Coordinates of C-alpha atoms in Angstrom, one line a residue:
M8 CA 7.3 16.6 -16.2
S9 CA 6.2 18.2 -19.7
R10 CA 4.5 21.4 -19.5
R11 CA 1.4 19.5 -21.1
N12 CA 1.1 17.0 -18.3
S13 CA 1.7 20.0 -15.9
K14 CA -0.7 21.7 -17.8
D15 CA -3.7 19.5 -18.0
L16 CA -3.6 19.0 -13.9
G17 CA -4.2 22.2 -13.8
E18 CA -6.6 23.1 -16.6
K19 CA -8.3 19.5 -17.9
P20 CA -12.3 19.3 -16.3
I21 CA -11.5 17.2 -12.8
G22 CA -13.6 14.1 -13.9
K23 CA -12.1 13.2 -16.7
L24 CA -8.6 13.6 -15.1
L25 CA -9.4 11.9 -12.4
I26 CA -10.4 9.0 -14.3
Q27 CA -7.4 9.8 -16.4
Q28 CA -5.2 9.3 -13.4
A29 CA -6.8 7.2 -11.7
L30 CA -7.2 3.8 -13.9
P31 CA -4.1 3.3 -14.9
A32 CA -3.6 3.7 -10.4
S33 CA -6.7 1.1 -10.4
V34 CA -5.7 -1.4 -13.5
G35 CA -1.4 -1.0 -11.7
I36 CA -2.6 -2.0 -8.1
L37 CA -5.4 -4.1 -9.4
V38 CA -2.8 -6.5 -11.7
M39 CA -0.6 -6.5 -8.3
S40 CA -2.7 -7.4 -6.1
L41 CA -4.0 -9.9 -8.5
N42 CA -0.2 -11.3 -8.0
I43 CA -0.5 -11.1 -4.4
L44 CA -3.9 -13.3 -4.3
V45 CA -2.8 -15.4 -6.8
D46 CA 0.5 -16.6 -5.4
T47 CA -1.2 -17.0 -2.5
I48 CA -3.5 -19.3 -4.2
F49 CA -0.2 -20.9 -6.2
V50 CA 1.5 -21.7 -2.1
G51 CA -1.5 -22.9 -0.6
N52 CA -2.3 -25.6 -3.1
W53 CA 0.9 -26.3 -4.0
I54 CA 2.6 -26.1 -0.7
G55 CA -0.2 -25.8 1.9
P56 CA -2.4 -24.0 4.4
I57 CA 0.9 -23.5 6.8
A58 CA 2.4 -21.8 4.2
I59 CA 0.4 -19.5 3.9
A60 CA 0.1 -18.0 7.2
A61 CA 4.1 -18.5 7.2
I62 CA 4.0 -16.2 3.9
N63 CA 1.1 -13.9 6.3
V64 CA 4.3 -13.9 9.0
V65 CA 6.6 -11.9 7.3
L66 CA 5.2 -9.2 5.3
P67 CA 5.5 -7.0 8.5
V68 CA 9.3 -6.7 8.4
S69 CA 9.3 -7.0 4.0
F70 CA 5.8 -4.2 3.6
F71 CA 8.2 -2.1 6.9
I72 CA 11.0 -1.5 4.6
A73 CA 9.6 -1.4 1.3
A74 CA 7.8 1.2 2.6
L75 CA 10.3 3.3 3.6
G76 CA 10.4 3.8 -0.3
M77 CA 6.9 4.6 -0.3
A78 CA 7.0 6.8 2.2
I79 CA 10.2 8.7 0.4
G80 CA 8.8 8.2 -2.5
I81 CA 5.0 9.9 -1.6
G82 CA 6.7 12.8 0.6
G83 CA 9.3 13.6 -2.3
S84 CA 6.5 13.6 -4.7
S85 CA 3.9 16.2 -3.1
I86 CA 7.0 18.3 -2.7
I87 CA 8.0 18.2 -6.8
S88 CA 4.1 18.1 -8.2
R89 CA 3.8 21.2 -5.6
A90 CA 7.4 22.5 -7.4
L91 CA 6.1 22.3 -11.2
G92 CA 2.4 23.2 -9.8
A93 CA 4.8 26.6 -8.8
D94 CA 7.1 26.5 -11.7
D95 CA 10.5 25.4 -10.0
Q96 CA 12.2 22.9 -11.3
P97 CA 15.6 22.8 -9.4
K98 CA 13.4 22.4 -6.5
A99 CA 11.7 18.9 -8.4
L100 CA 14.9 18.1 -10.0
K101 CA 17.0 18.4 -6.0
T102 CA 13.7 16.5 -4.3
F103 CA 14.5 13.0 -6.8
G104 CA 17.8 13.1 -5.9
N105 CA 17.5 13.2 -2.3
Q106 CA 14.7 10.4 -2.7
I107 CA 17.0 7.5 -4.5
S108 CA 20.2 8.6 -1.7
L109 CA 17.8 8.1 1.3
T110 CA 16.1 5.5 0.0
I111 CA 19.6 3.5 -0.3
L112 CA 20.3 4.6 2.7
L113 CA 18.1 3.2 4.9
A114 CA 16.8 0.6 4.0
I115 CA 19.7 -1.4 3.8
G116 CA 20.6 -0.1 6.7
L117 CA 16.9 -1.7 8.3
V118 CA 18.2 -4.9 6.0
I119 CA 21.6 -6.0 7.4
P120 CA 20.1 -6.5 11.5
G121 CA 16.6 -7.8 10.3
L122 CA 19.1 -10.8 8.3
I123 CA 21.0 -10.9 11.8
F124 CA 18.4 -11.0 14.5
V125 CA 16.2 -13.7 12.1
D126 CA 15.4 -16.2 14.6
D127 CA 14.0 -13.3 17.1
L128 CA 11.9 -12.0 14.7
I129 CA 10.5 -14.6 12.9
P130 CA 8.6 -15.9 16.3
A131 CA 7.8 -12.7 17.4
F132 CA 5.5 -11.8 14.6
G133 CA 3.7 -14.9 14.8
G134 CA 5.7 -17.4 13.3
K135 CA 5.5 -20.5 15.9
G136 CA 4.7 -24.3 16.0
E137 CA 4.8 -25.7 12.4
I138 CA 5.1 -21.8 10.9
F139 CA 8.6 -21.2 11.5
D140 CA 10.7 -23.6 10.1
P141 CA 8.8 -22.4 6.4
A142 CA 8.3 -18.4 7.5
R143 CA 12.4 -18.5 7.9
I144 CA 12.9 -20.1 4.4
Y145 CA 10.7 -17.5 3.4
Y146 CA 12.4 -14.5 5.1
I147 CA 15.3 -14.5 5.3
I148 CA 15.3 -15.0 0.4
V149 CA 12.7 -12.3 0.4
L150 CA 14.7 -9.6 3.0
C151 CA 17.6 -9.8 0.5
G152 CA 15.3 -8.4 -2.6
V153 CA 13.0 -6.0 -0.8
P154 CA 16.0 -2.7 -1.0
F155 CA 14.6 -3.8 -4.7
L156 CA 11.3 -3.3 -3.8
A157 CA 12.0 -0.1 -1.4
L158 CA 13.2 1.3 -4.7
A159 CA 11.1 0.5 -6.8
M160 CA 8.2 1.9 -4.9
M161 CA 9.6 5.3 -4.0
G162 CA 10.0 5.7 -8.2
N163 CA 6.5 5.2 -9.3
N164 CA 5.2 8.0 -7.0
V165 CA 8.1 10.0 -8.5
I166 CA 6.5 9.1 -11.7
R167 CA 3.2 9.4 -11.5
A168 CA 3.9 13.1 -10.6
E169 CA 5.3 13.6 -13.4
G170 CA 2.0 13.0 -15.2
K171 CA 2.9 9.9 -16.4
P172 CA 0.3 7.4 -14.7
R173 CA 0.3 4.2 -17.7
F174 CA 4.6 4.8 -16.7
A175 CA 3.4 3.5 -12.9
M176 CA 0.9 1.3 -13.8
T177 CA 3.5 -0.8 -16.2
A178 CA 5.8 -0.9 -13.1
M179 CA 3.6 -2.0 -11.2
I180 CA 2.6 -4.7 -13.5
I181 CA 6.0 -6.2 -14.3
P182 CA 6.6 -7.5 -11.1
S183 CA 3.0 -9.4 -10.7
V184 CA 3.2 -11.0 -14.5
A185 CA 7.2 -12.1 -13.4
N186 CA 6.4 -13.7 -10.4
L187 CA 3.3 -15.8 -10.9
I188 CA 5.5 -17.2 -14.7
L189 CA 8.1 -17.9 -11.9
D190 CA 5.9 -18.9 -9.4
Y191 CA 4.6 -22.0 -12.2
I192 CA 8.7 -23.0 -12.8
L193 CA 10.1 -22.9 -9.3
I194 CA 7.1 -24.2 -7.2
Y195 CA 5.0 -26.0 -9.6
R196 CA 7.9 -27.5 -12.1
L197 CA 10.6 -27.7 -10.2
D198 CA 9.1 -28.4 -6.9
M199 CA 11.4 -25.9 -4.8
G200 CA 8.6 -25.3 -2.2
M201 CA 9.2 -22.4 0.1
E202 CA 12.3 -21.1 -1.3
G203 CA 11.0 -21.1 -4.9
A204 CA 8.3 -18.9 -3.7
A205 CA 10.4 -16.4 -1.9
L206 CA 13.1 -16.1 -4.9
A207 CA 10.1 -15.1 -7.7
T208 CA 9.3 -13.1 -5.4
S209 CA 12.9 -11.8 -5.0
A210 CA 13.2 -12.0 -8.6
S211 CA 10.4 -9.6 -9.3
Y212 CA 11.7 -7.2 -7.1
L213 CA 14.6 -6.5 -9.6
F214 CA 12.6 -7.0 -12.6
C215 CA 10.6 -3.3 -11.3
L216 CA 13.9 -1.7 -10.3
G217 CA 15.1 -2.7 -13.5
Y218 CA 12.2 -0.8 -15.2
I219 CA 12.1 2.0 -13.7
I220 CA 15.0 3.2 -14.1
W221 CA 15.0 2.4 -17.8
F222 CA 12.1 4.7 -17.6
F223 CA 14.3 7.3 -16.1
L224 CA 17.1 7.2 -18.2
S225 CA 15.2 7.2 -21.0
K226 CA 13.2 10.7 -23.2
N227 CA 10.4 9.9 -21.4
S228 CA 11.1 11.2 -18.5
E229 CA 12.3 15.2 -17.8
L230 CA 13.7 15.0 -14.4
K231 CA 17.1 14.4 -15.6
I232 CA 19.9 14.6 -12.4
S233 CA 22.9 15.0 -12.1
T234 CA 25.5 13.8 -9.5
A235 CA 25.5 16.7 -8.0
H236 CA 21.3 15.9 -6.9
F237 CA 22.1 13.2 -5.1
R238 CA 24.3 14.9 -2.3
L239 CA 21.9 15.3 0.9
D240 CA 20.2 18.7 1.3
F241 CA 18.4 19.2 4.6
P242 CA 15.7 22.1 4.0
I243 CA 14.3 18.9 1.6
L244 CA 14.9 15.9 3.4
K245 CA 13.2 18.1 6.4
E246 CA 9.9 18.6 4.5
M247 CA 10.1 15.1 2.2
S248 CA 10.4 13.3 5.4
S249 CA 7.7 15.3 7.5
L250 CA 5.3 14.1 4.7
G251 CA 6.5 10.9 4.0
I252 CA 6.0 10.1 8.0
V253 CA 2.7 9.4 7.0
T254 CA 2.8 6.7 4.7
L255 CA 5.7 5.2 7.0
A256 CA 3.7 5.6 9.9
R257 CA 0.7 3.8 8.5
Q258 CA 2.9 1.1 7.3
A259 CA 4.7 0.7 10.4
V260 CA 1.3 0.3 12.0
V261 CA 0.2 -1.7 9.5
S262 CA 3.2 -4.2 10.5
V263 CA 2.3 -4.2 14.6
T264 CA -1.0 -5.1 13.4
Y265 CA 0.4 -8.4 11.5
L266 CA 2.1 -9.1 14.3
L267 CA -0.6 -8.5 17.1
M268 CA -3.3 -9.8 14.9
N269 CA -0.7 -13.3 13.9
N270 CA -0.5 -13.7 18.1
I271 CA -3.7 -12.8 19.2
L272 CA -5.5 -15.5 16.9
F273 CA -2.4 -17.7 17.1
D274 CA -3.4 -18.1 20.9
L275 CA -7.4 -18.2 20.2
G276 CA -7.3 -20.7 17.5
G277 CA -4.1 -22.0 16.4
E278 CA -2.7 -22.3 12.7
D279 CA -6.0 -22.2 11.3
S280 CA -6.7 -18.4 12.7
V281 CA -3.7 -17.4 11.3
T282 CA -4.3 -18.9 8.0
V283 CA -8.2 -17.8 8.1
Y284 CA -6.4 -14.2 8.7
A285 CA -4.1 -14.5 5.4
I286 CA -6.4 -14.7 3.6
I287 CA -8.8 -12.0 4.2
A288 CA -5.7 -9.5 4.0
R289 CA -5.0 -11.1 0.3
M290 CA -8.6 -10.0 -0.1
L291 CA -8.3 -6.7 1.5
M292 CA -5.5 -5.5 -0.9
F293 CA -7.7 -7.6 -4.1
A294 CA -10.8 -6.1 -3.2
L295 CA -9.9 -2.3 -2.6
F296 CA -7.7 -1.6 -6.0
P297 CA -10.2 1.0 -7.5
V298 CA -10.5 2.5 -4.2
L299 CA -6.9 2.8 -3.6
G300 CA -6.6 4.1 -7.1
V301 CA -8.5 6.8 -6.6
T302 CA -7.0 7.9 -3.9
Q303 CA -3.3 7.7 -5.7
G304 CA -5.0 9.8 -9.2
F305 CA -6.4 12.2 -6.3
L306 CA -2.4 13.1 -4.8
P307 CA -1.2 14.5 -8.0
I308 CA -3.9 16.7 -9.0
A309 CA -4.8 18.1 -5.7
G310 CA -1.1 19.0 -4.8
F311 CA -0.7 20.7 -8.0
N312 CA -3.5 22.4 -8.1
Y313 CA -3.0 23.7 -4.1
G314 CA 0.3 24.7 -5.7
A315 CA -1.3 26.5 -8.3
Q316 CA -3.1 28.5 -5.9
K317 CA -6.1 26.9 -7.8
Y318 CA -8.4 26.2 -4.8
S319 CA -11.9 25.8 -6.4
R320 CA -10.1 22.5 -8.3
V321 CA -9.1 21.3 -4.8
R322 CA -12.6 21.8 -4.0
K323 CA -13.9 19.6 -6.9
S324 CA -11.1 16.4 -6.6
I325 CA -11.9 16.0 -3.3
N326 CA -15.6 15.6 -3.9
T327 CA -14.9 13.9 -6.9
A328 CA -12.8 11.6 -5.7
I329 CA -15.5 10.9 -2.5
L330 CA -18.0 10.0 -5.0
Y331 CA -15.5 7.7 -7.0
A332 CA -14.5 5.7 -4.3
S333 CA -17.4 5.0 -2.4
I334 CA -19.4 4.1 -5.0
M335 CA -15.9 1.2 -5.7
G336 CA -16.3 1.1 -2.2
L337 CA -20.1 -0.4 -1.8
L338 CA -19.7 -2.2 -5.3
I339 CA -16.7 -4.2 -3.0
F340 CA -19.1 -4.9 -0.1
L341 CA -21.9 -5.9 -2.1
G342 CA -19.5 -8.8 -4.3
I343 CA -18.2 -9.8 -0.5
M344 CA -21.4 -10.3 0.9
F345 CA -22.6 -12.4 -1.9
F346 CA -19.7 -14.2 -2.8
A347 CA -17.4 -14.9 0.3
P348 CA -17.7 -18.8 0.7
S349 CA -16.8 -19.1 -2.7
L350 CA -14.2 -16.8 -2.5
V351 CA -12.5 -18.8 0.2
K352 CA -12.4 -22.1 -1.7
I353 CA -10.0 -21.0 -4.6
F354 CA -7.2 -20.5 -2.0
T355 CA -7.3 -24.0 0.0
Q356 CA -9.9 -26.9 0.6
E357 CA -8.8 -27.3 4.0
T358 CA -13.0 -28.2 5.7
S359 CA -11.7 -25.9 8.9
I360 CA -10.6 -22.7 6.8
I361 CA -14.0 -22.9 4.6
E362 CA -16.1 -23.3 7.7
Q363 CA -14.4 -20.1 9.5
T364 CA -13.7 -17.5 6.9
P365 CA -17.0 -16.2 5.3
S366 CA -18.2 -15.2 8.1
A367 CA -15.0 -13.2 9.5
M368 CA -14.8 -11.8 6.0
R369 CA -17.9 -9.8 6.4
W370 CA -17.3 -8.8 9.5
V371 CA -13.9 -7.1 8.1
F372 CA -15.3 -5.8 4.7
A373 CA -18.8 -4.3 6.6
A374 CA -18.0 -0.5 6.8
I375 CA -16.5 -0.8 3.3
P376 CA -19.1 1.4 2.0
I377 CA -17.8 4.6 3.6
I378 CA -14.2 4.4 4.0
A379 CA -13.4 7.0 1.1
V380 CA -14.0 9.3 3.3
Q381 CA -11.1 8.6 5.6
L382 CA -8.6 7.9 3.1
I383 CA -9.2 10.8 0.7
G384 CA -9.5 12.5 3.4
A385 CA -5.7 11.8 5.3
A386 CA -4.6 11.6 1.5
Y387 CA -5.4 15.4 0.6
F388 CA -3.3 16.9 3.7
Q389 CA -0.7 14.9 2.6
A390 CA -1.3 15.8 -0.5
I391 CA -1.1 19.9 0.3
G392 CA 2.2 20.0 2.6
K393 CA -0.3 19.6 6.1
A394 CA 1.8 16.9 7.4
V395 CA 0.2 17.4 11.1
P396 CA -3.0 16.5 10.3
A397 CA -1.9 14.3 7.6
F398 CA 0.1 12.3 10.1
L399 CA -3.3 11.4 12.7
L400 CA -5.6 11.0 10.4
T401 CA -3.7 8.7 8.3
L402 CA -3.1 6.6 11.8
S403 CA -6.8 7.0 13.6
R404 CA -7.8 4.0 12.2
Q405 CA -5.7 1.5 12.8
G406 CA -2.6 3.3 15.4
F407 CA -5.4 4.9 17.6
I408 CA -8.6 2.8 17.3
F409 CA -8.0 -0.6 15.6
I410 CA -5.5 -1.4 17.8
P411 CA -6.9 -1.0 20.8
L412 CA -10.1 -2.7 19.8
I413 CA -8.2 -5.4 19.3
L414 CA -6.4 -5.9 22.6
I415 CA -9.8 -5.3 24.8
L416 CA -12.8 -7.1 22.6
P417 CA -11.4 -10.7 22.3
V418 CA -10.9 -10.9 25.8
Y419 CA -14.4 -10.5 25.9
Y420 CA -15.9 -12.0 22.5
G421 CA -13.1 -14.3 21.8
E422 CA -12.4 -14.3 17.5
L423 CA -15.5 -12.3 17.0
G424 CA -13.9 -9.4 19.1
V425 CA -11.0 -9.3 16.6
W426 CA -13.4 -9.2 13.4
I427 CA -16.2 -6.8 14.6
S428 CA -13.2 -4.1 15.1
F429 CA -12.4 -3.7 11.5
P430 CA -15.8 -1.9 11.1
I431 CA -16.5 0.1 14.3
A432 CA -12.4 0.9 13.3
D433 CA -13.8 1.9 10.5
V434 CA -16.5 4.1 11.0
L435 CA -14.8 6.1 13.7
S436 CA -12.3 6.9 11.6
T437 CA -14.5 8.2 8.9
I438 CA -16.2 10.8 11.1
I439 CA -13.1 11.9 12.7
T440 CA -12.1 12.5 9.4
A441 CA -15.2 13.7 7.9
Y442 CA -15.0 16.5 10.2
F443 CA -11.9 17.7 10.0
L444 CA -11.3 17.7 6.1
N445 CA -14.7 19.6 6.8
R446 CA -13.3 22.8 8.5
E447 CA -10.0 22.6 6.1
I448 CA -12.7 23.1 3.1
T449 CA -14.3 26.0 4.8
K450 CA -11.5 28.0 6.0
T451 CA -9.2 27.4 3.6
L452 CA -10.1 26.1 -0.2
K453 CA -12.2 29.7 -0.3

């Protein structure tokens, strides 16, 4: 990491610095989310609504393995940011080498059994009835490309920790553009159906990884590691794992949530209800891009200044990030409330889906304006290396609150019980996070 970028994290005005870090992250997430969104539109219109449900069934497995790379990337990047803030370059290099080794070992170790038990996993994640065959086709091909995605997710977080958000943004744009182009060629032109959709996705992961490898080999990166850095180091692995488990646990809970939601909704309303959820899930990924961009931009700023013991700047970064993200959340909320019916028609012309989705979508997005506190609060504890509160706060929404709600409320309220679980979980987890974040600021950041 160049000293200029390192110095910027510790000296530039927080508001300007957060925009500088968050804007490329937001653009990258936007393009990636648009890729998922447009991919779903292509699949829904060129293959059929069942194909949307089939892809949604596969997401939990591929997301979890990709999350390994993200977890290792974020956990290691927290160490790298603080090491650079404390001017400890050797630790930063050793951490990066260990990130690469660990990602390769874990990703391959999960893909192999994932392929062996394919026929058991697909039904378990909601791939039943007409959904099974297209889900199986998509799953096998995409799972073979997931190790590339895991390495790319890991590397992208390290690029951001180096203070190079524009390169991190480009790394997210490349696979998105590649996937859309390949979707058009393989699905629309060559009529390859689910095989085409899966091949386009896997190939886009490989393009992304190729760019990231180029970045670290080029003069743009100063994290120049040697073979000695790949040797696993227990103290670094322990610290990396304690922080990375926060991200991994969050993604694991997301996978479990998909599993439960797909099965619960299939039992309540069949394939149509699973498709409704698939569309809403894509909209969540897409619409939250500015809020998630602010959160990602906040991480290296908080971590670096905490490592440099500039606590007033850490406080300022927390307040500014929550303000910016809350404004974005309010705008998203208003957009969904007014334009939900029009948004659904982009995905499908199926009458039953168009009738069911808007009201469900409004419930899911009802508490979006306040979630900035929950996201920034959990991210803060991760950035400064406090794994236990980061872990607990990250899991508070989906793990401790949302999952129990979707198991209980549908018994009394049917499908409505599923949808109202979203805002209830958002409100309760935000209150919990606000309490612990305020206590941390009062006691530690003096």
